[in-house]
Tab-separated table of C-alpha atoms in Angstrom:
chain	number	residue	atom	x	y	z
S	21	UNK	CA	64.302	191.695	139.333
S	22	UNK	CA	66.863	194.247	140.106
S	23	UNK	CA	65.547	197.273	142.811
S	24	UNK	CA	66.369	200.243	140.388
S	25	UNK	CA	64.066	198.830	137.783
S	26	UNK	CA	61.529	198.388	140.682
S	27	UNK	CA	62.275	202.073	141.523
S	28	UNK	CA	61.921	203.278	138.172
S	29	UNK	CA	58.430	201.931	138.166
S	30	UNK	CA	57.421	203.936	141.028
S	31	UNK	CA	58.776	206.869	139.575
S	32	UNK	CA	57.967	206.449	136.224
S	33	UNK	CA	54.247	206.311	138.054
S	34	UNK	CA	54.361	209.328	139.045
S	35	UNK	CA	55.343	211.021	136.041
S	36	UNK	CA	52.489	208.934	133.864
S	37	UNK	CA	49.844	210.072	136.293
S	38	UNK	CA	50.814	213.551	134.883
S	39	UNK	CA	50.491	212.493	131.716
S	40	UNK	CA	49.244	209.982	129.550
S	41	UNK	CA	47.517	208.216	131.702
S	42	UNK	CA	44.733	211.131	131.875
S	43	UNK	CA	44.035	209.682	128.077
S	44	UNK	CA	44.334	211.869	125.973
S	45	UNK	CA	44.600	210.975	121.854
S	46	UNK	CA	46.079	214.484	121.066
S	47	UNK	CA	48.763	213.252	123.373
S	48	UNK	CA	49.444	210.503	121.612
S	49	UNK	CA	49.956	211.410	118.315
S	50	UNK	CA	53.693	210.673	116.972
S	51	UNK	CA	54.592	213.923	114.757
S	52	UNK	CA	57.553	212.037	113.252
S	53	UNK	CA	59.722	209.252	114.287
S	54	UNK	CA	62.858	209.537	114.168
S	55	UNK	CA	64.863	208.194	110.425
S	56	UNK	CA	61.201	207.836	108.983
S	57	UNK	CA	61.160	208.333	104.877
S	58	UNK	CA	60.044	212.059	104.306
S	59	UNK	CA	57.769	210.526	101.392
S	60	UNK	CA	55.154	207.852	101.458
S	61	UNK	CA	53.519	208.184	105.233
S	62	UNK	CA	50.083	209.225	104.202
S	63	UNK	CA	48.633	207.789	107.413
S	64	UNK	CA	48.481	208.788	111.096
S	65	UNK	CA	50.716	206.856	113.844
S	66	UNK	CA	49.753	207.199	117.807
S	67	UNK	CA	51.841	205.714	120.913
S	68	UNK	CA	51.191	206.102	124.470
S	69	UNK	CA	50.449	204.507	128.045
S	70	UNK	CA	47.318	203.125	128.903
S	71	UNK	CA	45.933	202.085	132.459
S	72	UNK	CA	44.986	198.263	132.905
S	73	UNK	CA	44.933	197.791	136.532
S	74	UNK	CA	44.767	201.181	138.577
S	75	UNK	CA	44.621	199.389	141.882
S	76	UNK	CA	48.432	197.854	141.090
S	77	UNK	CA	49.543	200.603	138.947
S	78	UNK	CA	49.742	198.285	135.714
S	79	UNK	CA	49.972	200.583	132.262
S	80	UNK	CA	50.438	198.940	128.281
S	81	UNK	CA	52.215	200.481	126.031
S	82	UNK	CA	50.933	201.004	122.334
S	83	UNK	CA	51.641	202.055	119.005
S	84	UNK	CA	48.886	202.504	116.478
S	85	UNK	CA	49.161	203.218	112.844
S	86	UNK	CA	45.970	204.078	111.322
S	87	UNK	CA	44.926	202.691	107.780
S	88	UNK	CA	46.646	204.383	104.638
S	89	UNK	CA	44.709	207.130	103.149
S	90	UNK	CA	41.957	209.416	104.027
S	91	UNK	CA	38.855	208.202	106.260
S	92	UNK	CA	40.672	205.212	108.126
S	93	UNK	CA	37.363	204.782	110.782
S	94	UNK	CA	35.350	202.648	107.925
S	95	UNK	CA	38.328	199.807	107.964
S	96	UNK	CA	38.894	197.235	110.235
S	97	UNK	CA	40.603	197.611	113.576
S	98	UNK	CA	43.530	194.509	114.119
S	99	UNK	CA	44.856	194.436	117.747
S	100	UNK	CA	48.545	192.292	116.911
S	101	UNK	CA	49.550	190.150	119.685
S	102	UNK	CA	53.597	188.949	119.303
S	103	UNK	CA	54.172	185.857	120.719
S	104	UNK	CA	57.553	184.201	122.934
S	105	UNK	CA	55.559	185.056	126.390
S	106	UNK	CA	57.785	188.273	127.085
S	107	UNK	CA	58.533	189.665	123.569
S	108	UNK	CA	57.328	192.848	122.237
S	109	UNK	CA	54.869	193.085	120.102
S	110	UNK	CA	55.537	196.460	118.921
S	111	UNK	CA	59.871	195.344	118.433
S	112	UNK	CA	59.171	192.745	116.676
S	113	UNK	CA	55.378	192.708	115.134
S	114	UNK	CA	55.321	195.906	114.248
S	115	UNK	CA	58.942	196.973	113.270
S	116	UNK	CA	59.976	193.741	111.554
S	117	UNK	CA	56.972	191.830	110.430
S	118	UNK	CA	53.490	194.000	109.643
S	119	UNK	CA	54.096	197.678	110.896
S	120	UNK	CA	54.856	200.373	108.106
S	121	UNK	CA	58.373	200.506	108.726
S	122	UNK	CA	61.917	198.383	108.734
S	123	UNK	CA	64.737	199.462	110.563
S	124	UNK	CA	67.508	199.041	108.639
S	125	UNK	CA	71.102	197.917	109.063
S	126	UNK	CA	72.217	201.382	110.287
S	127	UNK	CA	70.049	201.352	113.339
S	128	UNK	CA	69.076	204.558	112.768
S	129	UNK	CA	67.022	205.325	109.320
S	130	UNK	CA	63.397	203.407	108.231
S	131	UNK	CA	62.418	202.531	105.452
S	132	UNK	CA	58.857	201.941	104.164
S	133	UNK	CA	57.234	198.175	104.066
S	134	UNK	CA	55.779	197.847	100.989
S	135	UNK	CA	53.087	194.816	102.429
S	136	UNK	CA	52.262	196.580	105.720
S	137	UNK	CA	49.434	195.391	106.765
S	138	UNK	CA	48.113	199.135	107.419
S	139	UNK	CA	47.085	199.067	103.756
S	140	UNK	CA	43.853	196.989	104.772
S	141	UNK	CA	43.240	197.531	108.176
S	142	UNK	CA	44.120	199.710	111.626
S	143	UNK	CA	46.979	198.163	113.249
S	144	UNK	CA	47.277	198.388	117.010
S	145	UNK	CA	50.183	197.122	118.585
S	146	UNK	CA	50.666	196.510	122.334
S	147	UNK	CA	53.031	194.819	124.893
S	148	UNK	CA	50.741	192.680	126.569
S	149	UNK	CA	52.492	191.905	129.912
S	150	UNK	CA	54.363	193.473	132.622
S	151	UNK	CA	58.217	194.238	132.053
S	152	UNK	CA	57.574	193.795	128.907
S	153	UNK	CA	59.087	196.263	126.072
S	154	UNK	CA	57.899	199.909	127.736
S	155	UNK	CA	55.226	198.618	129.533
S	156	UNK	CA	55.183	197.959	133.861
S	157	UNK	CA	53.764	198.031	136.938
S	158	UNK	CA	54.092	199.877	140.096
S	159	UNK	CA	53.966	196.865	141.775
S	160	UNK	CA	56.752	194.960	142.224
S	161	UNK	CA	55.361	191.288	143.004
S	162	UNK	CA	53.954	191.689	139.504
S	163	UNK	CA	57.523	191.531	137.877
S	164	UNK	CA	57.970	187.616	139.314
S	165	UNK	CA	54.328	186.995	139.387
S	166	UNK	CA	52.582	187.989	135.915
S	167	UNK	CA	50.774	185.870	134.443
S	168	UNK	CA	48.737	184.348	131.849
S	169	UNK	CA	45.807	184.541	133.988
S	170	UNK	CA	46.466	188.074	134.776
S	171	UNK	CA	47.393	189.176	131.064
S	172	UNK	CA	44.185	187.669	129.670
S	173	UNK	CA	41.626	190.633	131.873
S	174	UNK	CA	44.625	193.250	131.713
S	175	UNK	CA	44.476	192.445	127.601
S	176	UNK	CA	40.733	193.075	127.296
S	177	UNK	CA	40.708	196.625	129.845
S	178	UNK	CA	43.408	197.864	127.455
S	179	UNK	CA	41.230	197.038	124.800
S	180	UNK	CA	38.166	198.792	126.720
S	181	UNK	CA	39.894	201.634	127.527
S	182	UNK	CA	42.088	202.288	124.387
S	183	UNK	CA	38.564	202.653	122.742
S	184	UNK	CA	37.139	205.073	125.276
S	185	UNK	CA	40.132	206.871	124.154
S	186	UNK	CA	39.709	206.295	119.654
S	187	UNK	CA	35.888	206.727	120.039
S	188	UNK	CA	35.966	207.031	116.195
S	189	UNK	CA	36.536	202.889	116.372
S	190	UNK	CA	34.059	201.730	119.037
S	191	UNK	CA	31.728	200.228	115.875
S	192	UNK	CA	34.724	199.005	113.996
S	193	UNK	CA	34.973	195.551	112.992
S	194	UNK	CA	37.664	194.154	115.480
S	195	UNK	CA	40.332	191.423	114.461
S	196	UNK	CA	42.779	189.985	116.736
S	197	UNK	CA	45.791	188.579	115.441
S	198	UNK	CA	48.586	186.414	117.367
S	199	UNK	CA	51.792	184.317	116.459
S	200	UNK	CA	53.597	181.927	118.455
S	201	UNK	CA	52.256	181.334	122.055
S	202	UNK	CA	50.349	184.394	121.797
S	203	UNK	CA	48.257	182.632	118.927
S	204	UNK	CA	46.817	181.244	122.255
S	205	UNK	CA	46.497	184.154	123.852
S	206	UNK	CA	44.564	185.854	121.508
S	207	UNK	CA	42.197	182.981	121.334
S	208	UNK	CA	41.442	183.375	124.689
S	209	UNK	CA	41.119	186.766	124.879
S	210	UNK	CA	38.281	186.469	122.090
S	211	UNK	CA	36.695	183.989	124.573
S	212	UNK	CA	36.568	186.283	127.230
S	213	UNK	CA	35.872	189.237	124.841
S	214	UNK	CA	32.919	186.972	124.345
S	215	UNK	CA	31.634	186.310	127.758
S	216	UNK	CA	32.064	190.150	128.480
S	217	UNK	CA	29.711	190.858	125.772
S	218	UNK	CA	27.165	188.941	127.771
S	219	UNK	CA	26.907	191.586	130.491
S	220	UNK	CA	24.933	194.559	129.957
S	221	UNK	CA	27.056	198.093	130.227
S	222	UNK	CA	30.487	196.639	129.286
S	223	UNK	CA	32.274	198.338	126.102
S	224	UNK	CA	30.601	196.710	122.999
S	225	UNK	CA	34.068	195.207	121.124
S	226	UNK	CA	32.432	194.212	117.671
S	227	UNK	CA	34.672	190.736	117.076
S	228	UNK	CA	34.830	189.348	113.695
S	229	UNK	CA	37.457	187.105	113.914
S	230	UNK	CA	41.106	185.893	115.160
S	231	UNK	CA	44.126	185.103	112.821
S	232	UNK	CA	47.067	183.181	114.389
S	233	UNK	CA	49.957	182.649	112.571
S	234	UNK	CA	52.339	179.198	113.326
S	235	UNK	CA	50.767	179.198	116.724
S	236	UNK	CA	51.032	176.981	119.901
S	237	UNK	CA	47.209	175.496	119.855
S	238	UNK	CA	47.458	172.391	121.801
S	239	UNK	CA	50.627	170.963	123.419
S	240	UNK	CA	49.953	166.894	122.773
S	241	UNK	CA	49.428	168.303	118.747
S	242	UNK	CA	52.556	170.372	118.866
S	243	UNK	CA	54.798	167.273	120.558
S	244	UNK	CA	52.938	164.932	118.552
S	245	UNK	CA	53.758	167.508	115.530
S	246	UNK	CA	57.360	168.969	115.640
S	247	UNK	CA	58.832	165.387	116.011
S	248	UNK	CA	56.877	164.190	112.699
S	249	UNK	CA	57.830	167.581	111.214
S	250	UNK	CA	62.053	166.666	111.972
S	251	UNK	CA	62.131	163.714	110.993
S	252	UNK	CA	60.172	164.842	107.572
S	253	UNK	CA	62.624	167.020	106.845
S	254	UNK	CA	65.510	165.358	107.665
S	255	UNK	CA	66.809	167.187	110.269
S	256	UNK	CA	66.959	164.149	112.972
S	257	UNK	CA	68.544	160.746	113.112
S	258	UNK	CA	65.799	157.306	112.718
S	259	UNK	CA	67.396	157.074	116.297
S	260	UNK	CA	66.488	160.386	118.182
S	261	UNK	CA	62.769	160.022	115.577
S	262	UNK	CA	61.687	156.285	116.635
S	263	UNK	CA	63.267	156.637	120.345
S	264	UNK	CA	61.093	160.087	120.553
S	265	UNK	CA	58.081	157.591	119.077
S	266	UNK	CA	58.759	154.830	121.749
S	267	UNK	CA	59.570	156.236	124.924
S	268	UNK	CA	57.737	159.648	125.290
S	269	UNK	CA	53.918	160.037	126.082
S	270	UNK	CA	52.412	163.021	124.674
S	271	UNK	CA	48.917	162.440	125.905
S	272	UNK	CA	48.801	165.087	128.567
S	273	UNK	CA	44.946	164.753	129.446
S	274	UNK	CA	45.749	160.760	130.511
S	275	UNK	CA	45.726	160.458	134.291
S	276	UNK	CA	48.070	158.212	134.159
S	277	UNK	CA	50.854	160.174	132.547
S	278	UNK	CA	52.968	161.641	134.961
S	279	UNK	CA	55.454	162.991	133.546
S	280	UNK	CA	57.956	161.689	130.715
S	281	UNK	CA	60.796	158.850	131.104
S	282	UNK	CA	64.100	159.202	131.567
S	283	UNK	CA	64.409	157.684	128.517
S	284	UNK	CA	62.276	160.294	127.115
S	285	UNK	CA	63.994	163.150	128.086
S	286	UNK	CA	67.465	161.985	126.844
S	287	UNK	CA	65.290	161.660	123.309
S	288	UNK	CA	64.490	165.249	123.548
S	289	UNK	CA	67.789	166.205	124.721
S	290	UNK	CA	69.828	164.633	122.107
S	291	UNK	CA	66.761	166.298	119.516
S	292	UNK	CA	67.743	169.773	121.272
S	293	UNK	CA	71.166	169.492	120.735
S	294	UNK	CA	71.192	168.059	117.310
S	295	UNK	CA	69.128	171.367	116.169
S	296	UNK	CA	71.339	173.854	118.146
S	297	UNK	CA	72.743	175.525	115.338
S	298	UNK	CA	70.006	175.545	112.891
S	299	UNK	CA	67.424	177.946	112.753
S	300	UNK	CA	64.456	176.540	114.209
S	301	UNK	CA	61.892	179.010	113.006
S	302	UNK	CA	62.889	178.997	109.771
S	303	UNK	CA	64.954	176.019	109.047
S	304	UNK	CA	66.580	176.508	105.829
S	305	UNK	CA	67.812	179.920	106.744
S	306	UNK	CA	70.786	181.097	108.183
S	307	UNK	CA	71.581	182.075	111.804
S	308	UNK	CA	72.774	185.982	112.630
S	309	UNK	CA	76.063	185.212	114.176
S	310	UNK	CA	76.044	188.509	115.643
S	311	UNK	CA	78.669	188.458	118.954
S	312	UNK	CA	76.292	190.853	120.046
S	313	UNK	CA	74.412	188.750	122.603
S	314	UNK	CA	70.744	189.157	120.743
S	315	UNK	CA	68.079	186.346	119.768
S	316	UNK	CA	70.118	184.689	117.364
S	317	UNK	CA	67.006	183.642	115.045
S	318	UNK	CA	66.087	185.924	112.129
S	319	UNK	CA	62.949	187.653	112.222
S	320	UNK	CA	63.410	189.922	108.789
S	321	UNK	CA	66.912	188.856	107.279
S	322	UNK	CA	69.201	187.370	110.198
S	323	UNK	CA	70.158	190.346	112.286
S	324	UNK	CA	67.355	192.560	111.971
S	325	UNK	CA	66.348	191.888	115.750
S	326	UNK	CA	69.789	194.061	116.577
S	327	UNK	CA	68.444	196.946	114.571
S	328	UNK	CA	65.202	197.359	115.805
S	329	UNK	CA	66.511	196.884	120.124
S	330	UNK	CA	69.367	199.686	119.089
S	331	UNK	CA	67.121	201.717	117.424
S	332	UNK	CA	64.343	201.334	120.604
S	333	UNK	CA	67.228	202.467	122.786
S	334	UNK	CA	67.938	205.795	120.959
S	335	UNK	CA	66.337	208.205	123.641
S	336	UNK	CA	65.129	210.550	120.510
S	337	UNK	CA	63.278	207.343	119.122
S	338	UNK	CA	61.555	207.206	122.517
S	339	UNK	CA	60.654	210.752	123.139
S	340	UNK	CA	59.292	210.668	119.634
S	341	UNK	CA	57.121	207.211	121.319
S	342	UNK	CA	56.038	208.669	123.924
S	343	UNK	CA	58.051	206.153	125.667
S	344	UNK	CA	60.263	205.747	128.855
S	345	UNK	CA	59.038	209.319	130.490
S	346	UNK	CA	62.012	209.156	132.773
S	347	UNK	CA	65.235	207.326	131.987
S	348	UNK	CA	65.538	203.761	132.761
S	349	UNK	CA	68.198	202.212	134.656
S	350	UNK	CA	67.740	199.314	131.935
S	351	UNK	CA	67.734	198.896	128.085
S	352	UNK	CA	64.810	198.303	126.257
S	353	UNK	CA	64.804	194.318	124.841
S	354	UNK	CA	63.393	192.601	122.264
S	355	UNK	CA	62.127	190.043	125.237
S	356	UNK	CA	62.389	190.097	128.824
S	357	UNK	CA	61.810	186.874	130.593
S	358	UNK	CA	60.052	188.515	133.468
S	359	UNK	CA	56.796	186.723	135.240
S	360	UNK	CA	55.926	183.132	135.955
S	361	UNK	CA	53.941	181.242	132.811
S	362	UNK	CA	53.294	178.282	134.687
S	363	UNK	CA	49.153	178.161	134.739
S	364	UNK	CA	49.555	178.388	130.339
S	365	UNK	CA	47.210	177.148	129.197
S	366	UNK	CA	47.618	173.597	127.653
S	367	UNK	CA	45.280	173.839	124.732
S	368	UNK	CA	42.898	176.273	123.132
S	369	UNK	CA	40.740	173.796	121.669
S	370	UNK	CA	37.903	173.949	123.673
S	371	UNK	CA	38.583	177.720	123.218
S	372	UNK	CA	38.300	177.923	119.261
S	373	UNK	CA	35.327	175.213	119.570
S	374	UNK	CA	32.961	177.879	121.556
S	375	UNK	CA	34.118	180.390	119.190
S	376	UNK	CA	33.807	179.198	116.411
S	377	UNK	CA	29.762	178.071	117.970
S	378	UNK	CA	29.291	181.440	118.247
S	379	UNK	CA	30.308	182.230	114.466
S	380	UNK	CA	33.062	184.319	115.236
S	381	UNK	CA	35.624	183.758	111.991
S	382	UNK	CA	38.951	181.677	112.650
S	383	UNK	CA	42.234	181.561	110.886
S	384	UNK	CA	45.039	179.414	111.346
S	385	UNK	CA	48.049	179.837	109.570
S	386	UNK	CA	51.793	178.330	109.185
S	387	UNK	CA	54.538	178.823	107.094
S	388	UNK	CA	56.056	175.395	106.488
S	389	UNK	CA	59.506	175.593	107.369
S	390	UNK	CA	58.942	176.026	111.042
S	391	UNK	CA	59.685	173.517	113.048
S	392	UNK	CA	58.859	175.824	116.577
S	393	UNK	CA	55.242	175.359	115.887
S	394	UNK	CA	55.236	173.084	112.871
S	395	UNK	CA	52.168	173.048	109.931
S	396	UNK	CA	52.379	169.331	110.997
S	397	UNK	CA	51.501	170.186	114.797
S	398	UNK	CA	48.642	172.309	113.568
S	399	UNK	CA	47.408	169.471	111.329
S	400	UNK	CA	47.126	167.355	114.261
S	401	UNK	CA	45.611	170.118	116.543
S	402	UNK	CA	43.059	170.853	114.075
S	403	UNK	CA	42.040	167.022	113.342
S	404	UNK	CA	41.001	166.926	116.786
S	405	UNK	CA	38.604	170.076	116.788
S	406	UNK	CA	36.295	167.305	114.551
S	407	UNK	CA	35.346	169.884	112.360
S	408	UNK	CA	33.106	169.443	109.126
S	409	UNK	CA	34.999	170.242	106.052
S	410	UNK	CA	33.327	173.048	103.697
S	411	UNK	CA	35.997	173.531	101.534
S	412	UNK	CA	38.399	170.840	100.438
S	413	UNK	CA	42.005	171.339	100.472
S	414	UNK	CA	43.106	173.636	97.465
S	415	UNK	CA	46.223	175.111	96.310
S	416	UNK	CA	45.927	179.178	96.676
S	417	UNK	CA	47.930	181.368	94.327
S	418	UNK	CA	49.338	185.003	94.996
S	419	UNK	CA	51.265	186.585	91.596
S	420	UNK	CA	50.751	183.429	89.828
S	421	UNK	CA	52.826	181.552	92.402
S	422	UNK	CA	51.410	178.257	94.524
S	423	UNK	CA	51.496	180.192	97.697
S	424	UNK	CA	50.122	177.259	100.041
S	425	UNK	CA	47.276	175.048	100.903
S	426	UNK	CA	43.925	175.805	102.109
S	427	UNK	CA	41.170	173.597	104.235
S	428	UNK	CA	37.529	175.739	104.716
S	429	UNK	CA	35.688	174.625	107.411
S	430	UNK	CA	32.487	175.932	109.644
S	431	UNK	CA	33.898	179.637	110.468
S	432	UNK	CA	37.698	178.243	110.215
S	433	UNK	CA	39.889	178.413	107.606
S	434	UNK	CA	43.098	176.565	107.738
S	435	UNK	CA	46.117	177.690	105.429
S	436	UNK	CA	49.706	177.078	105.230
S	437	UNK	CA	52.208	179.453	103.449
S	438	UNK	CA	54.852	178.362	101.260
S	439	UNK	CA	58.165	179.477	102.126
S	440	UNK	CA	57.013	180.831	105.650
S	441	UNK	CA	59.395	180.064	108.961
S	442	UNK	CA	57.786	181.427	112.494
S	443	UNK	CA	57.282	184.695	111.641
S	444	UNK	CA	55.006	184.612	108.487
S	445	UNK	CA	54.912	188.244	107.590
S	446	UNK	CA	58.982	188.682	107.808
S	447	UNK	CA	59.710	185.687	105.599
S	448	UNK	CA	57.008	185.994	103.207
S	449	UNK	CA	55.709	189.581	103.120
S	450	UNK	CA	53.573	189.351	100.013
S	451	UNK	CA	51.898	185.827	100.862
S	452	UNK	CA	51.116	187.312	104.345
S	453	UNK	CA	49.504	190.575	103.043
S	454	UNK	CA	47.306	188.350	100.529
S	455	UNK	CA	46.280	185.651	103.214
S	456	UNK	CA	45.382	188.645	105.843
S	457	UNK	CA	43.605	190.643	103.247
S	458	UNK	CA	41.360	187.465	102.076
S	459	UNK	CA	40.430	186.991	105.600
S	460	UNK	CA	39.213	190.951	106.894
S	461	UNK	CA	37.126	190.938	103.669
S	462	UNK	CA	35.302	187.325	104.186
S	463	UNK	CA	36.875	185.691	101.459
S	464	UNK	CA	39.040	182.472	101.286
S	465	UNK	CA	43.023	182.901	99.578
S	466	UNK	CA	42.264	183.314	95.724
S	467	UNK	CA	42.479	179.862	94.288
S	468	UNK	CA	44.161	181.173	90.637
């Protein structure tokens, strides 16, 4: 971590303590961002700072787009968690998946998404970790140090405290929504949300339920899964598939497994390298070949990641975000492999089991050509939750269309989406909207 972005922090302190950080909404509010349509934003959008940990000097960033139309306070409230470990989830979550807007290929104009999520819910955005997108610390340990046992308490305290600050939400039905790794994440954080609730004179958070989209659940499913998944679809050799069978041990909870083989490395090595140039999170789509140095995987149409980080680094699209207060010696990106992730947690099994005990409402959800976190790793994580099946497996519908499969169980619904990669909302918009709206109102995906 380079000293001027340690510097910055200080400074950028300072100036915060002036501002935002006193908490107030009218602050907050985003008159107009910068290339937004003139026609078509009938809803309010907020960004800002918000304290986690005073004691190190640890702030969030946010960006909140209230629900479409008049009285948004009756809808839901959906706090959107991106996943990666280190990747915005106002870049990417918000600006090219379920956020109101696209950036589009000019870097500087937006134009409206027609199966933003804001049409059913509150959307709240933030950038759950230090170093990450606008958010920091003013410590400087923090920026090799963060971690998942850190982000978990700082997560909730934003939470806390971003409601002292929307009052009109405190009784609102809360959601939380994650992809990826932060699919485990968000689990957790409905754990401890949970076990919070227990004590008397902490914020009441009113959790319904947790959506995670093509998450990592549990790491001997997900091994156990994305090899399956390759072979399925013909994207690795009978050699690399049955060597990968033979010689690796996936059973992390056996004592006796310490560590993989040689043999079972080279497996996953020559696997690696045979599936360098496809698009792992989507695999029948096409790479951005961009010389430009960014994530080469597509998010909304292969380049769009480009977009959104040059449009981030426009200084008017910041002042409009409240953002970035003084300049920063440093770009804003997309991800920023800051921290130390080492105490991740291997599974959120046991997790999802007490939640689901408690009857708070679970969805788990994966387009099928991922192979990152594969519908077949989630198959196998799920099998091992035990659960009674409610619901049989059924074919949902959205426009007519087969749209995936879905499994009800005791408050857990299990769906896959047809045509998804990683990012379920960028490649398949419409099926997304439908599956999200389905699960804020109680109800399973239409089955016609």
């Amino acid at each position: 971590m380079n000293t001027t972005f340690l510097s910055f922090s200080v400074l950028l302190l300072v100036v915060l303590s002036h501002h935002h950080c006193n908490g107030l909404k009218e602050d907050d509010k985003i008159d107009r961002l910068p290339g937004q349509p003139y026609n078509g934003v009938d809803f309010n959008q907020y960004s800002g700072y918000v304290p986690v940990n005073p004691e190190a000097g640890r702030a969030f960033f946010y960006y909140f787009v209230e629900s479409s139309g008049k009285d948004a306070s009756w809808r839901p409230l959906v706090l959107w968690l991106t996943g990666g470990v280190f990747c915005s989830s106002i870049g990417i979550g918000a600006f090219t998946e379920i956020g109101p807007f696209r950036v589009n290929e000019d870097s500087k104009t937006l134009d409206l998404n027609q199966y933003a999520w804001n049409q059913e819910a509150n959307i709240l955005f933030v950038d759950n970790e230090v170093g990450v997108g606008f958010s920091y610390s003013n410590t400087s340990s923090d920026y090799q140090t963060y971690d998942f046992a850190a982000s978990i308490p700082d997560t909730y305290a934003f939470l806390v405290s971003w409601l002292q600050r929307f009052p009109e939400y405190k009784d609102a039905d809360v959601f939380l929504a994650g992809e990826g790794y932060s699919g485990n994440t968000a689990i957790h954080l409905g754990q401890f949300i949970l076990q919070k609730s227990k004590y008397p004179n902490q914020q009441k958070i009113n959790l319904k339920g947790i959506a995670v989209g093509n998450a990592f659940i549990d790491k001997e499913a997900d091994y156990k899964g994305f090899i399956e998944y390759d072979w399925s679809h013909n994207l690795v050799s009978e050699e690399i598939y049955m060597g990968i069978k033979s010689s690796c041990n996936f059973n992390f909870s056996d004592s006796n497994n310490t560590g993989w083989s040689d043999k079972c490395q080279q497996y996953l090595d020559m696997r690696r390298n045979i599936l360098k140039n496809i698009n792992v999170y989507d695999i029948y789509s096409p790479l951005c070949n961009s010389t430009r140095g960014s994530n080469p995987y597509e998010y909304q149409g292969p380049c769009s990641t480009d977009y959104v980080s040059d449009y981030f680094n426009n200084p008017d699209v910041q002042i409009a975000l409240h953002a970035n207060l003084t300049v920063t010696p440093y770009p804003w990106s997309l991800c920023n492999y800051t921290g130390n992730w080492s105490d991740y947690p291997d599974t959120a099994l046991p997790a999802i089991t007490e939640l689901v005990a408690q009857g708070i409402q679970i969805l788990i959800y994966n387009g099928d050509l991922d192979t990152f976190n594969s519908i077949t790793s989630a198959k196998y994580a799920i099998d091992k939750l035990g659960l009674s099946i409610v619901t049989p497996w059924y074919q949902w519908y959205h426009q007519n269309e087969v749209s995936g499969f879905v499994i009800g169980y005791e408050n857990l619904v299990f769906a896959s989406v047809r045509g998804g990669g990683h990012f379920v909302p960028a490649s398949q918009p419409a099926r997304a909207l439908e599956l999200f709206t389905s699960f804020v109102t109680g109800l399973l995906p239409p089955s016609k």
